[in-house]
């Protein structure tokens, strides 16, 4: 049955960004409809999974500091409103080498700018404390502000609060066409019908390029498949008990989280992957990335079994550095 709905604002994409935008719009008194192409909850985009790292540490970009600080305040407020545990404290271990000393010092300074004190650790202390094998040229510090967001719970909480604020969430509602009227209003069309609104918010994640193309906006983005790998702990008395990020590798950084998601399994991943079309993610060959992470784990994590026991995936969407033009045809 074809439906024709009207709203002040229509938001396309019910991941963490779209769900958050829709919640704030509804609370601002706007009649808001949130559209999601898949049935929620689902694991086809970028916001699914049980955990994500949250931290004050950044790569020395001053503009990020107030955003990161505000994110903590926002998530703590959402947690209180939802009545569920969404944010767990987990100090972030930052690893590098003396070759990366300028970057490590920048990252430590970003922690100090947030009002926290980075705790520098000697390689032997890191090895004993977290069950690692760092060489003598290693550098490391703890960001005490670090934490773990329970990702699936966070998105679900945003959507529940959105509905409680009077919003309408329509899942299983893929967008086929977006029509912008001369006076600026929009009509979003799909197999299930039409949604007419005065304003449109697009939060399509990996589907940004094809969806924005429907309104003549060609945004150069790169979608990457990320291999999410879980490793069995050999000895629970000697294993990493906190989140970490390792910037030692010139090809990109590794990161991980403790055994929160699956009992006895630690998440260790590489921050990057092969380019994919979002509808073809499962056809992508992840063997090269998996082998890279296996070599890393075997080198630095003697406390873990050398092969992953679970592999999942998600997607990152980033600006495509291969294109010199950001906007085209708008």
PDB file of C-alpha atoms in Angstrom:
ATOM      1  CA  UNK A   1       0.000   0.000   0.000  1.00  0.00           C
ATOM      2  CA  UNK A   2       1.398   3.399  -1.019  1.00  0.00           C
ATOM      3  CA  UNK A   3       1.454   5.993   1.768  1.00  0.00           C
ATOM      4  CA  UNK A   4       1.671   9.771   1.520  1.00  0.00           C
ATOM      5  CA  UNK A   5       3.025  11.406   4.672  1.00  0.00           C
ATOM      6  CA  UNK A   6       3.869  14.981   5.573  1.00  0.00           C
ATOM      7  CA  UNK A   7       6.336  16.372   8.083  1.00  0.00           C
ATOM      8  CA  UNK A   8       8.385  19.428   8.911  1.00  0.00           C
ATOM      9  CA  UNK A   9      11.598  17.469   8.427  1.00  0.00           C
ATOM     10  CA  UNK A  10      12.429  14.096   6.917  1.00  0.00           C
ATOM     11  CA  UNK A  11      15.690  12.437   7.960  1.00  0.00           C
ATOM     12  CA  UNK A  12      17.116   9.695   5.733  1.00  0.00           C
ATOM     13  CA  UNK A  13      19.318   7.133   7.460  1.00  0.00           C
ATOM     14  CA  UNK A  14      18.751   5.807  10.987  1.00  0.00           C
ATOM     15  CA  UNK A  15      22.321   5.148  12.034  1.00  0.00           C
ATOM     16  CA  UNK A  16      23.787   7.005  14.989  1.00  0.00           C
ATOM     17  CA  UNK A  17      23.959  10.329  13.118  1.00  0.00           C
ATOM     18  CA  UNK A  18      20.489  10.189  11.606  1.00  0.00           C
ATOM     19  CA  UNK A  19      18.865   8.939  14.810  1.00  0.00           C
ATOM     20  CA  UNK A  20      20.569  11.666  16.847  1.00  0.00           C
ATOM     21  CA  UNK A  21      19.583  14.386  14.366  1.00  0.00           C
ATOM     22  CA  UNK A  22      15.991  13.149  14.330  1.00  0.00           C
ATOM     23  CA  UNK A  23      15.825  13.124  18.147  1.00  0.00           C
ATOM     24  CA  UNK A  24      17.031  16.705  18.455  1.00  0.00           C
ATOM     25  CA  UNK A  25      14.654  17.883  15.720  1.00  0.00           C
ATOM     26  CA  UNK A  26      11.688  16.213  17.394  1.00  0.00           C
ATOM     27  CA  UNK A  27      12.625  17.750  20.739  1.00  0.00           C
ATOM     28  CA  UNK A  28      12.852  21.143  19.031  1.00  0.00           C
ATOM     29  CA  UNK A  29       9.172  20.814  18.156  1.00  0.00           C
ATOM     30  CA  UNK A  30       9.569  19.737  14.542  1.00  0.00           C
ATOM     31  CA  UNK A  31       7.306  17.037  13.167  1.00  0.00           C
ATOM     32  CA  UNK A  32      10.016  14.599  12.092  1.00  0.00           C
ATOM     33  CA  UNK A  33       9.985  11.376  10.083  1.00  0.00           C
ATOM     34  CA  UNK A  34      13.072   9.147  10.153  1.00  0.00           C
ATOM     35  CA  UNK A  35      13.503   6.772   7.210  1.00  0.00           C
ATOM     36  CA  UNK A  36      15.719   3.672   7.245  1.00  0.00           C
ATOM     37  CA  UNK A  37      16.182   1.383   4.251  1.00  0.00           C
ATOM     38  CA  UNK A  38      16.698  -1.752   6.383  1.00  0.00           C
ATOM     39  CA  UNK A  39      14.652  -3.221   9.211  1.00  0.00           C
ATOM     40  CA  UNK A  40      16.031  -2.012  12.546  1.00  0.00           C
ATOM     41  CA  UNK A  41      18.143  -3.143  14.241  1.00  0.00           C
ATOM     42  CA  UNK A  42      20.459  -4.324  11.463  1.00  0.00           C
ATOM     43  CA  UNK A  43      24.164  -4.885  10.741  1.00  0.00           C
ATOM     44  CA  UNK A  44      24.417  -3.528   7.202  1.00  0.00           C
ATOM     45  CA  UNK A  45      25.806  -0.053   7.848  1.00  0.00           C
ATOM     46  CA  UNK A  46      28.413   1.596  10.073  1.00  0.00           C
ATOM     47  CA  UNK A  47      26.679   2.079  13.436  1.00  0.00           C
ATOM     48  CA  UNK A  48      26.020  -1.545  14.392  1.00  0.00           C
ATOM     49  CA  UNK A  49      28.068  -3.722  16.722  1.00  0.00           C
ATOM     50  CA  UNK A  50      28.318  -3.783  20.452  1.00  0.00           C
ATOM     51  CA  UNK A  51      31.193  -1.401  21.190  1.00  0.00           C
ATOM     52  CA  UNK A  52      33.040   1.714  20.027  1.00  0.00           C
ATOM     53  CA  UNK A  53      35.949   3.590  21.606  1.00  0.00           C
ATOM     54  CA  UNK A  54      35.297   7.091  22.946  1.00  0.00           C
ATOM     55  CA  UNK A  55      38.227   9.233  24.111  1.00  0.00           C
ATOM     56  CA  UNK A  56      39.640  12.731  24.403  1.00  0.00           C
ATOM     57  CA  UNK A  57      42.828  11.699  22.566  1.00  0.00           C
ATOM     58  CA  UNK A  58      43.049  13.000  19.008  1.00  0.00           C
ATOM     59  CA  UNK A  59      45.811  13.483  16.462  1.00  0.00           C
ATOM     60  CA  UNK A  60      46.558  17.043  17.510  1.00  0.00           C
ATOM     61  CA  UNK A  61      43.619  18.825  15.877  1.00  0.00           C
ATOM     62  CA  UNK A  62      42.621  21.661  18.263  1.00  0.00           C
ATOM     63  CA  UNK A  63      39.116  22.010  16.806  1.00  0.00           C
ATOM     64  CA  UNK A  64      38.290  18.458  17.889  1.00  0.00           C
ATOM     65  CA  UNK A  65      38.807  19.068  21.613  1.00  0.00           C
ATOM     66  CA  UNK A  66      35.494  20.889  22.308  1.00  0.00           C
ATOM     67  CA  UNK A  67      33.595  18.428  20.105  1.00  0.00           C
ATOM     68  CA  UNK A  68      34.975  15.439  21.983  1.00  0.00           C
ATOM     69  CA  UNK A  69      34.268  17.066  25.332  1.00  0.00           C
ATOM     70  CA  UNK A  70      30.693  17.818  24.298  1.00  0.00           C
ATOM     71  CA  UNK A  71      30.206  14.237  23.066  1.00  0.00           C
ATOM     72  CA  UNK A  72      30.823  12.945  26.587  1.00  0.00           C
ATOM     73  CA  UNK A  73      28.227  15.346  27.994  1.00  0.00           C
ATOM     74  CA  UNK A  74      25.699  14.384  25.329  1.00  0.00           C
ATOM     75  CA  UNK A  75      26.133  10.627  25.798  1.00  0.00           C
ATOM     76  CA  UNK A  76      25.927  10.893  29.572  1.00  0.00           C
ATOM     77  CA  UNK A  77      22.678  12.847  29.198  1.00  0.00           C
ATOM     78  CA  UNK A  78      21.265  10.277  26.745  1.00  0.00           C
ATOM     79  CA  UNK A  79      22.326   7.486  29.114  1.00  0.00           C
ATOM     80  CA  UNK A  80      20.443   9.082  32.003  1.00  0.00           C
ATOM     81  CA  UNK A  81      17.349   9.634  29.879  1.00  0.00           C
ATOM     82  CA  UNK A  82      17.411   6.099  28.465  1.00  0.00           C
ATOM     83  CA  UNK A  83      17.919   4.451  31.854  1.00  0.00           C
ATOM     84  CA  UNK A  84      20.523   2.069  30.445  1.00  0.00           C
ATOM     85  CA  UNK A  85      24.312   1.711  30.572  1.00  0.00           C
ATOM     86  CA  UNK A  86      25.601   3.208  27.326  1.00  0.00           C
ATOM     87  CA  UNK A  87      29.064   4.462  28.360  1.00  0.00           C
ATOM     88  CA  UNK A  88      31.608   2.404  30.286  1.00  0.00           C
ATOM     89  CA  UNK A  89      34.870   3.908  31.573  1.00  0.00           C
ATOM     90  CA  UNK A  90      37.943   2.306  29.981  1.00  0.00           C
ATOM     91  CA  UNK A  91      41.246   4.249  29.982  1.00  0.00           C
ATOM     92  CA  UNK A  92      42.750   4.332  26.489  1.00  0.00           C
ATOM     93  CA  UNK A  93      46.277   2.976  26.038  1.00  0.00           C
ATOM     94  CA  UNK A  94      48.064   4.869  23.252  1.00  0.00           C
ATOM     95  CA  UNK A  95      51.024   3.021  21.732  1.00  0.00           C
ATOM     96  CA  UNK A  96      53.748   4.231  19.396  1.00  0.00           C
ATOM     97  CA  UNK A  97      57.509   4.252  18.885  1.00  0.00           C
ATOM     98  CA  UNK A  98      60.251   6.829  19.365  1.00  0.00           C
ATOM     99  CA  UNK A  99      60.090   7.367  15.609  1.00  0.00           C
ATOM    100  CA  UNK A 100      56.512   8.568  16.180  1.00  0.00           C
ATOM    101  CA  UNK A 101      57.444  10.777  19.123  1.00  0.00           C
ATOM    102  CA  UNK A 102      56.127  14.063  17.600  1.00  0.00           C
ATOM    103  CA  UNK A 103      52.744  12.454  16.945  1.00  0.00           C
ATOM    104  CA  UNK A 104      52.663  10.823  20.381  1.00  0.00           C
ATOM    105  CA  UNK A 105      53.398  14.157  22.050  1.00  0.00           C
ATOM    106  CA  UNK A 106      50.657  15.846  20.009  1.00  0.00           C
ATOM    107  CA  UNK A 107      48.202  13.176  21.098  1.00  0.00           C
ATOM    108  CA  UNK A 108      49.247  13.507  24.736  1.00  0.00           C
ATOM    109  CA  UNK A 109      48.821  17.286  24.500  1.00  0.00           C
ATOM    110  CA  UNK A 110      45.265  16.795  23.225  1.00  0.00           C
ATOM    111  CA  UNK A 111      44.540  14.905  26.449  1.00  0.00           C
ATOM    112  CA  UNK A 112      46.001  17.712  28.560  1.00  0.00           C
ATOM    113  CA  UNK A 113      43.923  20.284  26.659  1.00  0.00           C
ATOM    114  CA  UNK A 114      40.806  18.342  27.658  1.00  0.00           C
ATOM    115  CA  UNK A 115      41.677  18.777  31.333  1.00  0.00           C
ATOM    116  CA  UNK A 116      43.099  15.288  31.890  1.00  0.00           C
ATOM    117  CA  UNK A 117      46.646  14.152  32.588  1.00  0.00           C
ATOM    118  CA  UNK A 118      48.212  11.569  30.243  1.00  0.00           C
ATOM    119  CA  UNK A 119      50.158   8.937  32.170  1.00  0.00           C
ATOM    120  CA  UNK A 120      53.387   8.019  30.359  1.00  0.00           C
ATOM    121  CA  UNK A 121      54.426   4.377  30.770  1.00  0.00           C
ATOM    122  CA  UNK A 122      57.754   2.601  30.259  1.00  0.00           C
ATOM    123  CA  UNK A 123      57.754  -0.326  27.776  1.00  0.00           C
ATOM    124  CA  UNK A 124      58.406  -2.868  30.566  1.00  0.00           C
ATOM    125  CA  UNK A 125      55.455  -1.499  32.538  1.00  0.00           C
ATOM    126  CA  UNK A 126      53.194  -1.759  29.486  1.00  0.00           C
ATOM    127  CA  UNK A 127      54.261  -5.343  28.853  1.00  0.00           C
ATOM    128  CA  UNK A 128      53.686  -6.401  32.460  1.00  0.00           C
ATOM    129  CA  UNK A 129      50.458  -4.471  32.906  1.00  0.00           C
ATOM    130  CA  UNK A 130      48.733  -5.383  29.640  1.00  0.00           C
ATOM    131  CA  UNK A 131      50.361  -8.624  28.510  1.00  0.00           C
ATOM    132  CA  UNK A 132      52.064  -7.086  25.464  1.00  0.00           C
ATOM    133  CA  UNK A 133      55.481  -7.444  23.861  1.00  0.00           C
ATOM    134  CA  UNK A 134      56.601  -3.884  23.125  1.00  0.00           C
ATOM    135  CA  UNK A 135      60.217  -3.286  22.153  1.00  0.00           C
ATOM    136  CA  UNK A 136      62.646  -0.952  23.884  1.00  0.00           C
ATOM    137  CA  UNK A 137      61.842   1.818  21.376  1.00  0.00           C
ATOM    138  CA  UNK A 138      58.148   1.825  22.337  1.00  0.00           C
ATOM    139  CA  UNK A 139      56.339   4.869  23.689  1.00  0.00           C
ATOM    140  CA  UNK A 140      53.024   4.664  25.536  1.00  0.00           C
ATOM    141  CA  UNK A 141      50.640   6.661  27.656  1.00  0.00           C
ATOM    142  CA  UNK A 142      47.197   6.207  29.186  1.00  0.00           C
ATOM    143  CA  UNK A 143      44.340   8.588  28.443  1.00  0.00           C
ATOM    144  CA  UNK A 144      42.272   8.360  31.649  1.00  0.00           C
ATOM    145  CA  UNK A 145      39.225   9.872  29.938  1.00  0.00           C
ATOM    146  CA  UNK A 146      38.811   6.889  27.600  1.00  0.00           C
ATOM    147  CA  UNK A 147      35.658   4.843  27.510  1.00  0.00           C
ATOM    148  CA  UNK A 148      33.579   2.338  25.572  1.00  0.00           C
ATOM    149  CA  UNK A 149      30.229   3.192  24.036  1.00  0.00           C
ATOM    150  CA  UNK A 150      27.777   0.302  23.724  1.00  0.00           C
ATOM    151  CA  UNK A 151      27.041   1.030  20.082  1.00  0.00           C
ATOM    152  CA  UNK A 152      23.864  -0.974  19.421  1.00  0.00           C
ATOM    153  CA  UNK A 153      22.396   0.180  22.716  1.00  0.00           C
ATOM    154  CA  UNK A 154      23.259   3.798  21.881  1.00  0.00           C
ATOM    155  CA  UNK A 155      21.430   3.734  18.552  1.00  0.00           C
ATOM    156  CA  UNK A 156      18.478   1.912  20.072  1.00  0.00           C
ATOM    157  CA  UNK A 157      18.270   4.459  22.904  1.00  0.00           C
ATOM    158  CA  UNK A 158      18.281   7.377  20.453  1.00  0.00           C
ATOM    159  CA  UNK A 159      15.463   5.788  18.473  1.00  0.00           C
ATOM    160  CA  UNK A 160      13.354   5.054  21.569  1.00  0.00           C
ATOM    161  CA  UNK A 161      13.765   8.615  22.796  1.00  0.00           C
ATOM    162  CA  UNK A 162      12.944   9.914  19.322  1.00  0.00           C
ATOM    163  CA  UNK A 163       9.663   8.022  19.305  1.00  0.00           C
ATOM    164  CA  UNK A 164       8.921   9.206  22.844  1.00  0.00           C
ATOM    165  CA  UNK A 165       9.403  12.783  21.613  1.00  0.00           C
ATOM    166  CA  UNK A 166       6.685  12.247  18.996  1.00  0.00           C
ATOM    167  CA  UNK A 167       8.877  11.234  16.056  1.00  0.00           C
ATOM    168  CA  UNK A 168       7.976   8.581  13.489  1.00  0.00           C
ATOM    169  CA  UNK A 169      10.537   5.949  12.493  1.00  0.00           C
ATOM    170  CA  UNK A 170       9.807   4.049   9.292  1.00  0.00           C
ATOM    171  CA  UNK A 171      12.191   1.163   8.638  1.00  0.00           C
ATOM    172  CA  UNK A 172      12.274  -1.077   5.591  1.00  0.00           C
ATOM    173  CA  UNK A 173      11.823   2.174   3.631  1.00  0.00           C
ATOM    174  CA  UNK A 174      14.569   2.550   0.964  1.00  0.00           C
ATOM    175  CA  UNK A 175      14.621   5.885  -0.859  1.00  0.00           C
ATOM    176  CA  UNK A 176      14.336   5.669  -4.631  1.00  0.00           C
ATOM    177  CA  UNK A 177      14.054   9.361  -5.531  1.00  0.00           C
ATOM    178  CA  UNK A 178      14.366  12.790  -3.962  1.00  0.00           C
ATOM    179  CA  UNK A 179      12.551  15.689  -5.587  1.00  0.00           C
ATOM    180  CA  UNK A 180      13.391  19.251  -4.554  1.00  0.00           C
ATOM    181  CA  UNK A 181      10.579  21.661  -5.324  1.00  0.00           C
ATOM    182  CA  UNK A 182      11.304  25.195  -6.630  1.00  0.00           C
ATOM    183  CA  UNK A 183      10.274  26.787  -3.317  1.00  0.00           C
ATOM    184  CA  UNK A 184      12.691  24.512  -1.422  1.00  0.00           C
ATOM    185  CA  UNK A 185      10.415  21.813  -0.028  1.00  0.00           C
ATOM    186  CA  UNK A 186      11.217  18.166  -0.723  1.00  0.00           C
ATOM    187  CA  UNK A 187       9.432  14.979  -1.634  1.00  0.00           C
ATOM    188  CA  UNK A 188      11.129  11.695  -0.823  1.00  0.00           C
ATOM    189  CA  UNK A 189       9.834   8.744  -2.809  1.00  0.00           C
ATOM    190  CA  UNK A 190      10.137   4.997  -2.387  1.00  0.00           C
ATOM    191  CA  UNK A 191       8.235   1.788  -3.044  1.00  0.00           C
ATOM    192  CA  UNK A 192       6.166   2.365   0.084  1.00  0.00           C
ATOM    193  CA  UNK A 193       5.044   5.841  -0.902  1.00  0.00           C
ATOM    194  CA  UNK A 194       6.026   9.484  -0.491  1.00  0.00           C
ATOM    195  CA  UNK A 195       7.103  11.738   2.335  1.00  0.00           C
ATOM    196  CA  UNK A 196       6.719  15.484   1.847  1.00  0.00           C
ATOM    197  CA  UNK A 197       8.587  17.894   4.102  1.00  0.00           C
ATOM    198  CA  UNK A 198       9.788  21.457   4.347  1.00  0.00           C
ATOM    199  CA  UNK A 199      13.357  20.311   5.076  1.00  0.00           C
ATOM    200  CA  UNK A 200      15.544  17.288   4.440  1.00  0.00           C
ATOM    201  CA  UNK A 201      18.454  15.865   6.459  1.00  0.00           C
ATOM    202  CA  UNK A 202      20.573  13.202   4.769  1.00  0.00           C
ATOM    203  CA  UNK A 203      22.605  10.825   6.965  1.00  0.00           C
ATOM    204  CA  UNK A 204      23.136   7.924   4.541  1.00  0.00           C
ATOM    205  CA  UNK A 205      26.614   6.874   5.657  1.00  0.00           C
ATOM    206  CA  UNK A 206      28.160   4.528   3.054  1.00  0.00           C
ATOM    207  CA  UNK A 207      25.287   5.261   0.672  1.00  0.00           C
ATOM    208  CA  UNK A 208      26.145   8.982   0.575  1.00  0.00           C
ATOM    209  CA  UNK A 209      27.429   9.035  -3.003  1.00  0.00           C
ATOM    210  CA  UNK A 210      24.490   7.259  -4.704  1.00  0.00           C
ATOM    211  CA  UNK A 211      21.865   9.035  -2.596  1.00  0.00           C
ATOM    212  CA  UNK A 212      23.318  12.526  -2.971  1.00  0.00           C
ATOM    213  CA  UNK A 213      23.622  11.873  -6.683  1.00  0.00           C
ATOM    214  CA  UNK A 214      19.812  11.790  -6.802  1.00  0.00           C
ATOM    215  CA  UNK A 215      19.767  15.538  -6.091  1.00  0.00           C
ATOM    216  CA  UNK A 216      22.698  16.387  -8.358  1.00  0.00           C
ATOM    217  CA  UNK A 217      25.318  16.549  -5.623  1.00  0.00           C
ATOM    218  CA  UNK A 218      28.449  14.541  -6.384  1.00  0.00           C
ATOM    219  CA  UNK A 219      30.519  14.146  -3.255  1.00  0.00           C
ATOM    220  CA  UNK A 220      33.826  12.265  -3.620  1.00  0.00           C
ATOM    221  CA  UNK A 221      33.830   9.706  -0.829  1.00  0.00           C
ATOM    222  CA  UNK A 222      35.564   6.391  -0.307  1.00  0.00           C
ATOM    223  CA  UNK A 223      33.751   3.489   1.375  1.00  0.00           C
ATOM    224  CA  UNK A 224      36.002   0.924   3.057  1.00  0.00           C
ATOM    225  CA  UNK A 225      35.176  -2.522   4.398  1.00  0.00           C
ATOM    226  CA  UNK A 226      36.554  -2.939   7.912  1.00  0.00           C
ATOM    227  CA  UNK A 227      37.386  -6.413   9.195  1.00  0.00           C
ATOM    228  CA  UNK A 228      36.251  -6.655  12.814  1.00  0.00           C
ATOM    229  CA  UNK A 229      38.283  -9.482  14.351  1.00  0.00           C
ATOM    230  CA  UNK A 230      37.998 -11.204  17.735  1.00  0.00           C
ATOM    231  CA  UNK A 231      40.830 -13.150  19.375  1.00  0.00           C
ATOM    232  CA  UNK A 232      40.624 -15.706  22.169  1.00  0.00           C
ATOM    233  CA  UNK A 233      42.484 -14.908  25.373  1.00  0.00           C
ATOM    234  CA  UNK A 234      45.065 -17.578  26.343  1.00  0.00           C
ATOM    235  CA  UNK A 235      45.471 -16.501  29.966  1.00  0.00           C
ATOM    236  CA  UNK A 236      42.970 -14.118  31.543  1.00  0.00           C
ATOM    237  CA  UNK A 237      45.531 -13.256  34.229  1.00  0.00           C
ATOM    238  CA  UNK A 238      47.810 -11.688  31.647  1.00  0.00           C
ATOM    239  CA  UNK A 239      45.883  -9.877  28.940  1.00  0.00           C
ATOM    240  CA  UNK A 240      44.895  -6.396  27.867  1.00  0.00           C
ATOM    241  CA  UNK A 241      42.164  -5.022  30.092  1.00  0.00           C
ATOM    242  CA  UNK A 242      41.591  -1.703  28.363  1.00  0.00           C
ATOM    243  CA  UNK A 243      41.035  -0.161  24.946  1.00  0.00           C
ATOM    244  CA  UNK A 244      44.097   0.759  22.923  1.00  0.00           C
ATOM    245  CA  UNK A 245      45.256   2.469  19.747  1.00  0.00           C
ATOM    246  CA  UNK A 246      48.664   1.804  18.182  1.00  0.00           C
ATOM    247  CA  UNK A 247      50.071   4.393  15.753  1.00  0.00           C
ATOM    248  CA  UNK A 248      53.424   2.654  15.189  1.00  0.00           C
ATOM    249  CA  UNK A 249      52.647   1.445  11.656  1.00  0.00           C
ATOM    250  CA  UNK A 250      53.088   3.884   8.758  1.00  0.00           C
ATOM    251  CA  UNK A 251      50.269   2.168   6.826  1.00  0.00           C
ATOM    252  CA  UNK A 252      47.658   3.032   9.442  1.00  0.00           C
ATOM    253  CA  UNK A 253      46.838   2.364  13.058  1.00  0.00           C
ATOM    254  CA  UNK A 254      45.609  -0.688  14.928  1.00  0.00           C
ATOM    255  CA  UNK A 255      43.065  -0.526  17.714  1.00  0.00           C
ATOM    256  CA  UNK A 256      41.294  -2.836  20.103  1.00  0.00           C
ATOM    257  CA  UNK A 257      38.837  -3.236  22.959  1.00  0.00           C
ATOM    258  CA  UNK A 258      38.715  -5.612  25.941  1.00  0.00           C
ATOM    259  CA  UNK A 259      36.443  -8.647  26.170  1.00  0.00           C
ATOM    260  CA  UNK A 260      33.166  -6.815  26.618  1.00  0.00           C
ATOM    261  CA  UNK A 261      31.294  -8.125  23.579  1.00  0.00           C
ATOM    262  CA  UNK A 262      32.087 -11.843  23.715  1.00  0.00           C
ATOM    263  CA  UNK A 263      33.351 -13.443  26.958  1.00  0.00           C
ATOM    264  CA  UNK A 264      37.017 -14.339  26.627  1.00  0.00           C
ATOM    265  CA  UNK A 265      37.426 -12.629  23.252  1.00  0.00           C
ATOM    266  CA  UNK A 266      39.326  -9.383  22.624  1.00  0.00           C
ATOM    267  CA  UNK A 267      38.634  -7.182  19.593  1.00  0.00           C
ATOM    268  CA  UNK A 268      41.756  -6.178  17.607  1.00  0.00           C
ATOM    269  CA  UNK A 269      41.368  -4.460  14.225  1.00  0.00           C
ATOM    270  CA  UNK A 270      43.149  -2.391  11.588  1.00  0.00           C
ATOM    271  CA  UNK A 271      41.740   1.074  10.915  1.00  0.00           C
ATOM    272  CA  UNK A 272      41.194   0.754   7.180  1.00  0.00           C
ATOM    273  CA  UNK A 273      40.333  -1.691   4.447  1.00  0.00           C
ATOM    274  CA  UNK A 274      39.620  -2.233   0.763  1.00  0.00           C
ATOM    275  CA  UNK A 275      37.239   0.037  -1.102  1.00  0.00           C
ATOM    276  CA  UNK A 276      33.759  -1.411  -1.615  1.00  0.00           C
ATOM    277  CA  UNK A 277      30.320  -0.552  -2.871  1.00  0.00           C
ATOM    278  CA  UNK A 278      28.035  -0.588   0.192  1.00  0.00           C
ATOM    279  CA  UNK A 279      25.694  -3.113  -1.430  1.00  0.00           C
ATOM    280  CA  UNK A 280      28.605  -5.482  -2.193  1.00  0.00           C
ATOM    281  CA  UNK A 281      30.383  -5.478   1.171  1.00  0.00           C
ATOM    282  CA  UNK A 282      30.169  -9.233   1.734  1.00  0.00           C
ATOM    283  CA  UNK A 283      31.764  -9.997  -1.641  1.00  0.00           C
ATOM    284  CA  UNK A 284      34.935  -8.104  -0.747  1.00  0.00           C
ATOM    285  CA  UNK A 285      38.106 -10.115  -0.094  1.00  0.00           C
ATOM    286  CA  UNK A 286      39.354  -9.315   3.411  1.00  0.00           C
ATOM    287  CA  UNK A 287      42.278 -11.755   3.465  1.00  0.00           C
ATOM    288  CA  UNK A 288      45.020  -9.113   3.134  1.00  0.00           C
ATOM    289  CA  UNK A 289      43.750  -7.105   6.098  1.00  0.00           C
ATOM    290  CA  UNK A 290      43.149 -10.245   8.162  1.00  0.00           C
ATOM    291  CA  UNK A 291      46.730 -11.394   7.509  1.00  0.00           C
ATOM    292  CA  UNK A 292      48.064  -7.957   8.480  1.00  0.00           C
ATOM    293  CA  UNK A 293      46.223  -8.043  11.809  1.00  0.00           C
ATOM    294  CA  UNK A 294      47.305 -11.649  12.434  1.00  0.00           C
ATOM    295  CA  UNK A 295      50.956 -10.658  12.029  1.00  0.00           C
ATOM    296  CA  UNK A 296      50.421  -7.729  14.381  1.00  0.00           C
ATOM    297  CA  UNK A 297      48.726  -9.855  17.051  1.00  0.00           C
ATOM    298  CA  UNK A 298      51.381 -12.566  16.851  1.00  0.00           C
ATOM    299  CA  UNK A 299      54.098  -9.926  17.294  1.00  0.00           C
ATOM    300  CA  UNK A 300      52.600  -7.838  20.119  1.00  0.00           C
ATOM    301  CA  UNK A 301      49.961  -9.941  21.868  1.00  0.00           C
ATOM    302  CA  UNK A 302      51.401 -13.198  23.199  1.00  0.00           C
ATOM    303  CA  UNK A 303      48.412 -13.291  25.556  1.00  0.00           C
ATOM    304  CA  UNK A 304      46.076 -13.979  22.589  1.00  0.00           C
ATOM    305  CA  UNK A 305      45.616 -16.980  20.336  1.00  0.00           C
ATOM    306  CA  UNK A 306      47.368 -16.311  16.987  1.00  0.00           C
ATOM    307  CA  UNK A 307      44.257 -16.639  14.803  1.00  0.00           C
ATOM    308  CA  UNK A 308      40.896 -14.843  15.044  1.00  0.00           C
ATOM    309  CA  UNK A 309      37.908 -16.942  16.046  1.00  0.00           C
ATOM    310  CA  UNK A 310      35.189 -14.513  14.867  1.00  0.00           C
ATOM    311  CA  UNK A 311      35.204 -12.122  11.919  1.00  0.00           C
ATOM    312  CA  UNK A 312      32.529  -9.498  11.364  1.00  0.00           C
ATOM    313  CA  UNK A 313      32.571  -6.367   9.224  1.00  0.00           C
ATOM    314  CA  UNK A 314      31.360  -2.815   8.975  1.00  0.00           C
ATOM    315  CA  UNK A 315      32.082   0.178   6.734  1.00  0.00           C
ATOM    316  CA  UNK A 316      33.855   3.510   7.013  1.00  0.00           C
ATOM    317  CA  UNK A 317      32.932   6.426   4.768  1.00  0.00           C
ATOM    318  CA  UNK A 318      35.677   9.002   4.274  1.00  0.00           C
ATOM    319  CA  UNK A 319      36.550  11.850   1.873  1.00  0.00           C
ATOM    320  CA  UNK A 320      38.283  10.465  -1.192  1.00  0.00           C
ATOM    321  CA  UNK A 321      41.763  11.988  -1.202  1.00  0.00           C
ATOM    322  CA  UNK A 322      42.200  10.946  -4.833  1.00  0.00           C
ATOM    323  CA  UNK A 323      39.804  13.709  -5.899  1.00  0.00           C
ATOM    324  CA  UNK A 324      40.970  17.307  -5.846  1.00  0.00           C
ATOM    325  CA  UNK A 325      37.399  18.637  -5.924  1.00  0.00           C
ATOM    326  CA  UNK A 326      35.042  18.436  -3.003  1.00  0.00           C
ATOM    327  CA  UNK A 327      31.799  19.698  -4.533  1.00  0.00           C
ATOM    328  CA  UNK A 328      30.700  19.080  -8.077  1.00  0.00           C
ATOM    329  CA  UNK A 329      27.447  19.754  -9.871  1.00  0.00           C
ATOM    330  CA  UNK A 330      25.479  21.264  -6.976  1.00  0.00           C
TER     331      UNK A 330
END
